[in-house]
PDB file of C-alpha atoms in Angstrom:
ATOM      1  CA  MET T   1     178.937  30.363  82.457  1.00 58.00           C
ATOM      2  CA  LEU T   2     181.469  33.161  82.021  1.00 65.00           C
ATOM      3  CA  PRO T   3     182.826  34.848  85.169  1.00 73.00           C
ATOM      4  CA  PRO T   4     180.911  37.955  86.253  1.00 74.00           C
ATOM      5  CA  VAL T   5     182.070  41.438  85.389  1.00 80.00           C
ATOM      6  CA  ALA T   6     182.553  43.475  88.560  1.00 87.00           C
ATOM      7  CA  PRO T   7     179.709  46.006  88.910  1.00 90.00           C
ATOM      8  CA  ASP T   8     180.883  49.474  87.978  1.00 86.00           C
ATOM      9  CA  ALA T   9     180.801  51.749  91.031  1.00 91.00           C
ATOM     10  CA  ASP T  10     179.733  54.731  88.930  1.00 93.00           C
ATOM     11  CA  ALA T  11     176.815  52.775  87.481  1.00 95.00           C
ATOM     12  CA  ILE T  12     175.662  51.750  90.965  1.00 96.00           C
ATOM     13  CA  THR T  13     175.914  55.365  92.146  1.00 97.00           C
ATOM     14  CA  ALA T  14     174.006  56.618  89.110  1.00 97.00           C
ATOM     15  CA  PHE T  15     171.278  54.014  89.588  1.00 98.00           C
ATOM     16  CA  GLU T  16     170.781  54.876  93.249  1.00 97.00           C
ATOM     17  CA  ARG T  17     170.683  58.579  92.401  1.00 98.00           C
ATOM     18  CA  ASP T  18     168.665  58.560  89.155  1.00 98.00           C
ATOM     19  CA  GLY T  19     166.748  55.278  89.137  1.00 98.00           C
ATOM     20  CA  TYR T  20     168.495  54.160  85.957  1.00 98.00           C
ATOM     21  CA  ALA T  21     172.044  53.560  84.735  1.00 98.00           C
ATOM     22  CA  VAL T  22     173.865  52.671  81.526  1.00 97.00           C
ATOM     23  CA  ILE T  23     176.031  49.560  81.262  1.00 97.00           C
ATOM     24  CA  ARG T  24     178.516  50.315  78.478  1.00 96.00           C
ATOM     25  CA  ASP T  25     179.328  47.640  75.872  1.00 95.00           C
ATOM     26  CA  ALA T  26     177.108  45.067  77.539  1.00 95.00           C
ATOM     27  CA  ILE T  27     176.838  43.068  74.306  1.00 96.00           C
ATOM     28  CA  THR T  28     179.013  42.749  71.225  1.00 96.00           C
ATOM     29  CA  PRO T  29     177.970  44.048  67.791  1.00 97.00           C
ATOM     30  CA  ALA T  30     177.888  40.451  66.529  1.00 97.00           C
ATOM     31  CA  LEU T  31     175.433  39.352  69.224  1.00 97.00           C
ATOM     32  CA  ARG T  32     173.315  42.436  68.618  1.00 97.00           C
ATOM     33  CA  ASP T  33     173.072  41.567  64.927  1.00 97.00           C
ATOM     34  CA  GLN T  34     172.052  38.003  65.777  1.00 97.00           C
ATOM     35  CA  LEU T  35     169.383  39.229  68.176  1.00 98.00           C
ATOM     36  CA  LEU T  36     168.019  41.674  65.604  1.00 98.00           C
ATOM     37  CA  THR T  37     167.775  38.948  62.968  1.00 98.00           C
ATOM     38  CA  SER T  38     165.796  36.744  65.353  1.00 97.00           C
ATOM     39  CA  ALA T  39     163.593  39.641  66.468  1.00 97.00           C
ATOM     40  CA  GLU T  40     162.736  40.677  62.912  1.00 97.00           C
ATOM     41  CA  LYS T  41     161.941  37.062  61.987  1.00 97.00           C
ATOM     42  CA  LEU T  42     159.597  36.772  64.957  1.00 96.00           C
ATOM     43  CA  LEU T  43     157.903  40.101  64.210  1.00 96.00           C
ATOM     44  CA  ALA T  44     157.381  39.079  60.581  1.00 96.00           C
ATOM     45  CA  SER T  45     155.726  35.813  61.617  1.00 95.00           C
ATOM     46  CA  ASP T  46     152.041  35.098  62.108  1.00 93.00           C
ATOM     47  CA  ILE T  47     152.620  33.801  65.650  1.00 92.00           C
ATOM     48  CA  THR T  48     149.929  34.968  68.055  1.00 89.00           C
ATOM     49  CA  GLN T  49     151.261  33.446  71.311  1.00 86.00           C
ATOM     50  CA  GLY T  50     152.256  36.388  73.517  1.00 86.00           C
ATOM     51  CA  ARG T  51     151.641  38.853  70.690  1.00 90.00           C
ATOM     52  CA  ASP T  52     151.389  42.409  71.975  1.00 88.00           C
ATOM     53  CA  ARG T  53     149.993  44.828  69.413  1.00 84.00           C
ATOM     54  CA  GLY T  54     148.725  48.314  70.177  1.00 75.00           C
ATOM     55  CA  GLY T  55     146.388  50.753  68.492  1.00 67.00           C
ATOM     56  CA  ASP T  56     149.319  53.096  67.940  1.00 73.00           C
ATOM     57  CA  GLY T  57     151.006  50.626  65.589  1.00 80.00           C
ATOM     58  CA  LYS T  58     153.304  48.998  68.152  1.00 86.00           C
ATOM     59  CA  ASP T  59     154.065  45.325  67.716  1.00 92.00           C
ATOM     60  CA  GLY T  60     155.897  42.866  69.906  1.00 93.00           C
ATOM     61  CA  PHE T  61     155.810  39.777  72.083  1.00 93.00           C
ATOM     62  CA  ARG T  62     155.669  39.168  75.793  1.00 90.00           C
ATOM     63  CA  GLY T  63     157.453  36.047  76.970  1.00 88.00           C
ATOM     64  CA  CYS T  64     159.641  36.041  73.879  1.00 91.00           C
ATOM     65  CA  LEU T  65     162.229  33.697  75.446  1.00 90.00           C
ATOM     66  CA  ASN T  66     159.590  30.980  75.101  1.00 87.00           C
ATOM     67  CA  LEU T  67     159.421  31.636  71.365  1.00 91.00           C
ATOM     68  CA  ASP T  68     163.075  31.760  70.326  1.00 93.00           C
ATOM     69  CA  CYS T  69     166.089  30.484  72.263  1.00 91.00           C
ATOM     70  CA  ALA T  70     168.271  32.928  70.299  1.00 94.00           C
ATOM     71  CA  PHE T  71     167.455  35.498  72.994  1.00 96.00           C
ATOM     72  CA  LEU T  72     168.872  33.337  75.808  1.00 94.00           C
ATOM     73  CA  PRO T  73     172.430  34.824  75.696  1.00 95.00           C
ATOM     74  CA  LEU T  74     170.964  37.950  77.314  1.00 96.00           C
ATOM     75  CA  LEU T  75     169.398  36.068  80.226  1.00 95.00           C
ATOM     76  CA  ALA T  76     172.497  35.667  82.411  1.00 94.00           C
ATOM     77  CA  ASN T  77     174.735  38.189  80.666  1.00 95.00           C
ATOM     78  CA  PRO T  78     177.805  38.444  82.952  1.00 92.00           C
ATOM     79  CA  ALA T  79     178.238  42.090  81.990  1.00 93.00           C
ATOM     80  CA  VAL T  80     174.735  42.958  83.278  1.00 95.00           C
ATOM     81  CA  LEU T  81     173.617  40.385  85.853  1.00 95.00           C
ATOM     82  CA  PRO T  82     176.144  41.292  88.600  1.00 94.00           C
ATOM     83  CA  THR T  83     174.885  44.883  88.689  1.00 96.00           C
ATOM     84  CA  VAL T  84     171.294  43.654  88.906  1.00 96.00           C
ATOM     85  CA  VAL T  85     172.252  41.275  91.743  1.00 95.00           C
ATOM     86  CA  LYS T  86     174.101  44.063  93.564  1.00 95.00           C
ATOM     87  CA  LEU T  87     171.008  46.286  93.381  1.00 97.00           C
ATOM     88  CA  LEU T  88     168.449  43.581  94.279  1.00 96.00           C
ATOM     89  CA  SER T  89     169.929  40.362  95.726  1.00 93.00           C
ATOM     90  CA  PRO T  90     170.895  36.920  94.438  1.00 92.00           C
ATOM     91  CA  ASN T  91     167.339  35.687  95.098  1.00 90.00           C
ATOM     92  CA  ILE T  92     165.948  36.819  91.744  1.00 93.00           C
ATOM     93  CA  HIS T  93     164.511  35.422  88.555  1.00 91.00           C
ATOM     94  CA  LEU T  94     163.217  36.689  85.235  1.00 93.00           C
ATOM     95  CA  LEU T  95     159.816  38.334  85.546  1.00 91.00           C
ATOM     96  CA  SER T  96     159.299  39.208  81.887  1.00 91.00           C
ATOM     97  CA  ALA T  97     160.959  39.311  78.484  1.00 94.00           C
ATOM     98  CA  HIS T  98     159.318  41.869  76.226  1.00 94.00           C
ATOM     99  CA  LEU T  99     160.150  42.404  72.553  1.00 97.00           C
ATOM    100  CA  ILE T 100     158.912  45.821  71.412  1.00 95.00           C
ATOM    101  CA  ALA T 101     158.796  47.258  67.894  1.00 95.00           C
ATOM    102  CA  LEU T 102     158.002  50.974  68.075  1.00 93.00           C
ATOM    103  CA  PRO T 103     156.814  52.242  64.672  1.00 91.00           C
ATOM    104  CA  SER T 104     158.188  55.351  63.062  1.00 91.00           C
ATOM    105  CA  VAL T 105     155.820  58.339  62.948  1.00 79.00           C
ATOM    106  CA  PRO T 106     154.060  60.164  61.469  1.00 69.00           C
ATOM    107  CA  PRO T 107     151.313  59.162  60.864  1.00 51.00           C
ATOM    108  CA  ARG T 108     150.495  57.993  64.412  1.00 58.00           C
ATOM    109  CA  THR T 109     151.657  58.391  67.962  1.00 63.00           C
ATOM    110  CA  ILE T 110     149.859  57.980  71.260  1.00 68.00           C
ATOM    111  CA  ARG T 111     152.162  60.594  72.820  1.00 72.00           C
ATOM    112  CA  ILE T 112     149.898  63.601  72.947  1.00 75.00           C
ATOM    113  CA  PRO T 113     149.236  65.884  75.957  1.00 74.00           C
ATOM    114  CA  GLU T 114     146.096  63.932  76.822  1.00 70.00           C
ATOM    115  CA  ARG T 115     148.040  60.634  76.714  1.00 72.00           C
ATOM    116  CA  HIS T 116     151.678  61.466  77.373  1.00 79.00           C
ATOM    117  CA  GLY T 117     152.618  57.869  78.196  1.00 82.00           C
ATOM    118  CA  TRP T 118     154.746  58.482  81.323  1.00 91.00           C
ATOM    119  CA  HIS T 119     154.376  55.618  83.796  1.00 90.00           C
ATOM    120  CA  ARG T 120     155.914  53.343  86.388  1.00 91.00           C
ATOM    121  CA  ASP T 121     156.212  49.609  85.872  1.00 91.00           C
ATOM    122  CA  MET T 122     154.356  47.161  88.109  1.00 86.00           C
ATOM    123  CA  TYR T 123     151.614  49.748  88.510  1.00 75.00           C
ATOM    124  CA  GLY T 124     149.430  47.247  90.365  1.00 75.00           C
ATOM    125  CA  VAL T 125     151.901  47.348  93.264  1.00 83.00           C
ATOM    126  CA  THR T 126     151.577  51.123  93.493  1.00 82.00           C
ATOM    127  CA  ALA T 127     147.797  50.815  93.400  1.00 77.00           C
ATOM    128  CA  ASP T 128     147.888  48.296  96.253  1.00 82.00           C
ATOM    129  CA  LEU T 129     150.602  49.794  98.471  1.00 88.00           C
ATOM    130  CA  GLY T 130     150.244  53.485  97.701  1.00 87.00           C
ATOM    131  CA  PHE T 131     152.618  55.745  95.798  1.00 86.00           C
ATOM    132  CA  PRO T 132     155.032  56.632  98.627  1.00 87.00           C
ATOM    133  CA  HIS T 133     155.193  53.051  99.936  1.00 90.00           C
ATOM    134  CA  THR T 134     156.157  51.213  96.748  1.00 90.00           C
ATOM    135  CA  PRO T 135     159.598  49.580  97.116  1.00 93.00           C
ATOM    136  CA  ARG T 136     162.200  48.667  94.531  1.00 95.00           C
ATOM    137  CA  MET T 137     160.986  45.276  93.351  1.00 94.00           C
ATOM    138  CA  ALA T 138     162.378  44.765  89.871  1.00 96.00           C
ATOM    139  CA  ILE T 139     164.943  46.019  87.385  1.00 98.00           C
ATOM    140  CA  LYS T 140     164.642  46.039  83.617  1.00 98.00           C
ATOM    141  CA  ALA T 141     167.564  45.655  81.247  1.00 98.00           C
ATOM    142  CA  ALA T 142     166.757  47.425  77.978  1.00 98.00           C
ATOM    143  CA  HIS T 143     168.677  46.364  74.871  1.00 98.00           C
ATOM    144  CA  TYR T 144     168.150  48.332  71.643  1.00 98.00           C
ATOM    145  CA  LEU T 145     168.676  46.173  68.567  1.00 98.00           C
ATOM    146  CA  THR T 146     168.057  48.583  65.689  1.00 97.00           C
ATOM    147  CA  PRO T 147     170.433  51.504  64.960  1.00 96.00           C
ATOM    148  CA  VAL T 148     170.558  53.991  67.827  1.00 97.00           C
ATOM    149  CA  THR T 149     170.097  57.504  66.425  1.00 95.00           C
ATOM    150  CA  PRO T 150     168.883  60.771  67.992  1.00 92.00           C
ATOM    151  CA  ASP T 151     165.476  60.348  66.344  1.00 93.00           C
ATOM    152  CA  CYS T 152     164.827  56.613  66.877  1.00 94.00           C
ATOM    153  CA  GLY T 153     162.557  56.966  69.909  1.00 92.00           C
ATOM    154  CA  LEU T 154     164.692  55.588  72.729  1.00 96.00           C
ATOM    155  CA  THR T 155     163.073  55.191  76.131  1.00 96.00           C
ATOM    156  CA  MET T 156     163.038  58.459  78.070  1.00 96.00           C
ATOM    157  CA  PHE T 157     163.494  58.727  81.855  1.00 98.00           C
ATOM    158  CA  LEU T 158     162.832  61.226  84.601  1.00 98.00           C
ATOM    159  CA  PRO T 159     165.987  61.129  86.772  1.00 98.00           C
ATOM    160  CA  GLY T 160     165.301  60.732  90.474  1.00 97.00           C
ATOM    161  CA  SER T 161     161.641  59.869  89.941  1.00 96.00           C
ATOM    162  CA  HIS T 162     162.087  56.547  91.770  1.00 96.00           C
ATOM    163  CA  ARG T 163     162.161  58.577  94.972  1.00 95.00           C
ATOM    164  CA  LEU T 164     159.037  60.628  94.277  1.00 94.00           C
ATOM    165  CA  THR T 165     156.119  60.292  96.689  1.00 92.00           C
ATOM    166  CA  GLU T 166     153.561  61.511  94.140  1.00 91.00           C
ATOM    167  CA  GLU T 167     153.183  61.513  90.378  1.00 91.00           C
ATOM    168  CA  PRO T 168     155.403  63.922  88.414  1.00 93.00           C
ATOM    169  CA  ILE T 169     153.618  66.853  86.831  1.00 92.00           C
ATOM    170  CA  VAL T 170     153.489  67.141  83.056  1.00 91.00           C
ATOM    171  CA  PRO T 171     152.709  70.808  82.246  1.00 91.00           C
ATOM    172  CA  THR T 172     149.501  71.562  80.383  1.00 91.00           C
ATOM    173  CA  GLY T 173     150.015  71.145  76.649  1.00 90.00           C
ATOM    174  CA  ALA T 174     153.315  69.271  77.084  1.00 90.00           C
ATOM    175  CA  ILE T 175     154.107  65.567  76.768  1.00 89.00           C
ATOM    176  CA  ASP T 176     157.175  65.418  79.057  1.00 92.00           C
ATOM    177  CA  PRO T 177     157.748  66.485  82.674  1.00 95.00           C
ATOM    178  CA  PRO T 178     160.523  69.018  83.326  1.00 96.00           C
ATOM    179  CA  GLY T 179     163.911  67.337  83.588  1.00 97.00           C
ATOM    180  CA  ALA T 180     163.075  64.346  81.373  1.00 97.00           C
ATOM    181  CA  ILE T 181     166.045  63.006  79.427  1.00 97.00           C
ATOM    182  CA  THR T 182     166.977  60.491  76.753  1.00 97.00           C
ATOM    183  CA  PRO T 183     170.126  58.538  77.737  1.00 96.00           C
ATOM    184  CA  ASP T 184     173.206  58.971  75.575  1.00 96.00           C
ATOM    185  CA  ILE T 185     173.893  55.393  74.524  1.00 97.00           C
ATOM    186  CA  THR T 186     175.245  53.294  71.696  1.00 96.00           C
ATOM    187  CA  GLY T 187     173.748  50.129  70.275  1.00 94.00           C
ATOM    188  CA  THR T 188     175.910  47.855  72.413  1.00 97.00           C
ATOM    189  CA  ASP T 189     174.970  49.546  75.691  1.00 98.00           C
ATOM    190  CA  THR T 190     172.250  48.359  78.060  1.00 98.00           C
ATOM    191  CA  VAL T 191     170.040  50.633  80.161  1.00 98.00           C
ATOM    192  CA  LEU T 192     168.963  49.404  83.603  1.00 98.00           C
ATOM    193  CA  PHE T 193     165.961  50.988  85.318  1.00 98.00           C
ATOM    194  CA  GLU T 194     163.781  50.032  88.242  1.00 97.00           C
ATOM    195  CA  ASN T 195     160.038  49.624  88.613  1.00 96.00           C
ATOM    196  CA  ARG T 196     159.557  53.008  90.326  1.00 96.00           C
ATOM    197  CA  THR T 197     161.416  55.054  87.720  1.00 97.00           C
ATOM    198  CA  TRP T 198     159.073  57.076  85.515  1.00 96.00           C
ATOM    199  CA  HIS T 199     159.692  56.470  81.833  1.00 96.00           C
ATOM    200  CA  THR T 200     158.073  56.467  78.402  1.00 93.00           C
ATOM    201  CA  GLY T 201     158.874  55.552  74.844  1.00 90.00           C
ATOM    202  CA  GLY T 202     160.283  58.377  72.761  1.00 91.00           C
ATOM    203  CA  ILE T 203     158.846  59.429  69.417  1.00 90.00           C
ATOM    204  CA  ASN T 204     160.402  57.491  66.572  1.00 92.00           C
ATOM    205  CA  LEU T 205     161.108  59.657  63.520  1.00 91.00           C
ATOM    206  CA  SER T 206     163.889  57.466  62.105  1.00 93.00           C
ATOM    207  CA  GLY T 207     161.890  55.977  59.260  1.00 92.00           C
ATOM    208  CA  ARG T 208     162.157  52.400  60.568  1.00 94.00           C
ATOM    209  CA  PRO T 209     160.792  50.531  63.603  1.00 94.00           C
ATOM    210  CA  ARG T 210     162.798  50.850  66.805  1.00 96.00           C
ATOM    211  CA  ILE T 211     163.196  47.314  68.114  1.00 97.00           C
ATOM    212  CA  ALA T 212     164.063  46.777  71.765  1.00 97.00           C
ATOM    213  CA  LEU T 213     164.283  43.727  73.996  1.00 97.00           C
ATOM    214  CA  MET T 214     163.584  44.348  77.671  1.00 97.00           C
ATOM    215  CA  LEU T 215     164.297  41.716  80.316  1.00 97.00           C
ATOM    216  CA  GLN T 216     162.885  42.383  83.774  1.00 97.00           C
ATOM    217  CA  TYR T 217     164.435  40.745  86.842  1.00 96.00           C
ATOM    218  CA  GLY T 218     162.804  40.661  90.263  1.00 94.00           C
ATOM    219  CA  TYR T 219     162.378  38.685  93.451  1.00 89.00           C
ATOM    220  CA  ARG T 220     161.339  35.068  93.049  1.00 77.00           C
ATOM    221  CA  TRP T 221     157.677  35.119  93.968  1.00 64.00           C
ATOM    222  CA  ASP T 222     156.149  33.688  90.788  1.00 54.00           C
ATOM    223  CA  PRO T 223     157.433  31.347  88.037  1.00 52.00           C
ATOM    224  CA  ALA T 224     158.361  33.091  84.796  1.00 49.00           C
ATOM    225  CA  THR T 225     158.386  30.587  81.918  1.00 51.00           C
ATOM    226  CA  ASN T 226     158.071  26.911  81.087  1.00 59.00           C
ATOM    227  CA  LEU T 227     161.751  26.537  80.184  1.00 59.00           C
ATOM    228  CA  GLN T 228     163.109  25.916  83.689  1.00 55.00           C
ATOM    229  CA  LYS T 229     163.801  22.187  83.323  1.00 60.00           C
ATOM    230  CA  ASP T 230     165.666  22.340  80.021  1.00 66.00           C
ATOM    231  CA  PHE T 231     168.820  20.388  80.832  1.00 66.00           C
ATOM    232  CA  ALA T 232     170.820  22.445  78.325  1.00 79.00           C
ATOM    233  CA  LEU T 233     170.504  25.423  80.673  1.00 82.00           C
ATOM    234  CA  THR T 234     173.051  26.203  83.368  1.00 84.00           C
ATOM    235  CA  PRO T 235     171.883  26.225  87.024  1.00 83.00           C
ATOM    236  CA  ILE T 236     172.016  30.050  86.941  1.00 84.00           C
ATOM    237  CA  GLU T 237     169.803  30.185  83.854  1.00 85.00           C
ATOM    238  CA  GLN T 238     167.401  27.697  85.451  1.00 81.00           C
ATOM    239  CA  GLN T 239     167.106  29.920  88.532  1.00 81.00           C
ATOM    240  CA  LEU T 240     166.510  32.996  86.389  1.00 84.00           C
ATOM    241  CA  LEU T 241     163.764  31.124  84.560  1.00 80.00           C
ATOM    242  CA  GLY T 242     162.000  30.267  87.808  1.00 72.00           C
ATOM    243  CA  LEU T 243     163.175  26.804  88.882  1.00 71.00           C
ATOM    244  CA  PRO T 244     162.542  26.647  92.663  1.00 67.00           C
ATOM    245  CA  ASP T 245     165.123  25.573  95.229  1.00 72.00           C
ATOM    246  CA  ARG T 246     164.853  21.900  96.202  1.00 68.00           C
ATOM    247  CA  HIS T 247     166.557  19.531  98.612  1.00 65.00           C
ATOM    248  CA  SER T 248     168.282  16.412  97.292  1.00 68.00           C
ATOM    249  CA  ASP T 249     165.095  14.406  97.937  1.00 61.00           C
ATOM    250  CA  GLY T 250     163.119  16.747  95.683  1.00 61.00           C
ATOM    251  CA  SER T 251     161.271  18.623  98.425  1.00 59.00           C
ATOM    252  CA  LEU T 252     161.076  22.401  98.299  1.00 57.00           C
ATOM    253  CA  ALA T 253     163.895  24.227 100.073  1.00 63.00           C
ATOM    254  CA  LYS T 254     162.488  27.299 101.755  1.00 56.00           C
ATOM    255  CA  GLY T 255     164.518  30.161 103.186  1.00 54.00           C
ATOM    256  CA  ARG T 256     167.304  32.175 101.608  1.00 53.00           C
ATOM    257  CA  GLY T 257     167.497  29.945  98.544  1.00 62.00           C
ATOM    258  CA  ALA T 258     169.006  31.121  95.259  1.00 74.00           C
ATOM    259  CA  ALA T 259     172.007  28.815  95.573  1.00 80.00           C
ATOM    260  CA  PRO T 260     173.192  29.010  91.924  1.00 83.00           C
ATOM    261  CA  ILE T 261     173.445  32.794  91.743  1.00 84.00           C
ATOM    262  CA  ARG T 262     174.480  33.173  95.380  1.00 83.00           C
ATOM    263  CA  SER T 263     177.443  30.842  94.857  1.00 82.00           C
ATOM    264  CA  TRP T 264     178.408  32.551  91.595  1.00 82.00           C
ATOM    265  CA  TRP T 265     178.093  35.969  93.212  1.00 79.00           C
ATOM    266  CA  GLU T 266     180.091  35.134  96.335  1.00 80.00           C
ATOM    267  CA  THR T 267     182.927  33.143  94.789  1.00 76.00           C
ATOM    268  CA  GLY T 268     183.600  34.855  91.441  1.00 68.00           C
ATOM    269  CA  PRO T 269     186.188  35.045  90.004  1.00 66.00           C
ATOM    270  CA  TRP T 270     185.556  38.611  88.958  1.00 74.00           C
ATOM    271  CA  ILE T 271     186.940  40.115  85.791  1.00 72.00           C
ATOM    272  CA  SER T 272     187.511  43.713  84.758  1.00 64.00           C
ATOM    273  CA  VAL T 273     184.525  45.721  83.614  1.00 60.00           C
ATOM    274  CA  SER T 274     186.450  46.503  80.440  1.00 55.00           C
ATOM    275  CA  ALA T 275     186.697  42.835  79.396  1.00 50.00           C
ATOM    276  CA  GLN T 276     184.550  41.820  76.432  1.00 50.00           C
ATOM    277  CA  THR T 277     182.257  38.998  77.506  1.00 48.00           C
ATOM    278  CA  LEU T 278     179.686  38.496  74.787  1.00 55.00           C
TER     279      LEU T 278
END
């Protein structure tokens, strides 16, 4: 496991203020190319496990780490994970890994005034707890694997919407609320956003699918995958994949837990945010 990259103070400030932040150069171009090759191979397959197709032409997979270990370098990325830990805590694991292929339009898009697509993640929590009482529970790391261009349909965000106590208003006849933005990123950047931040997929006019891989981290309340006991994984990767804390006799260790990431987080060593890690 590479040493963690110290969280960038500006990124933390931006996340607290806007509900999202950009981690610059979170992956190398070489890794991005490898991830894209694996993603395109998976999308071209006839695999149905975790397949997530939509009526608007979207394709993808949920739980894609179970389908191809080529995505594992993103799991405990030392350029991204420290910022996630700083914003949540060390007691986290992976909640979801979602591969999304957004088709280029025309001919179809679900983003019309009647179905503008703006939403929060973990909407069941909001339904249960109420809009103003929903806490920060998870953070997604969005990696864009196909060329990032102004017309490729990047995820859009409404800055500050994580602090709203009611739904944002989309004006009649429009598909975006006032103030909505598309982050200015490159293909090696990663966008972090939390469950309360209102967002939607942009409209892809690039002429090719926009392929993204989104890993969501949250508090360890449910197991995430069936990979936890793979002995090739580091203790940190095992925690992120849902392996519970246990005593030496095998019994469950309840309490603060999260020993692998807590130790890594508290002892370092830290390296400069400008260092290339992947």
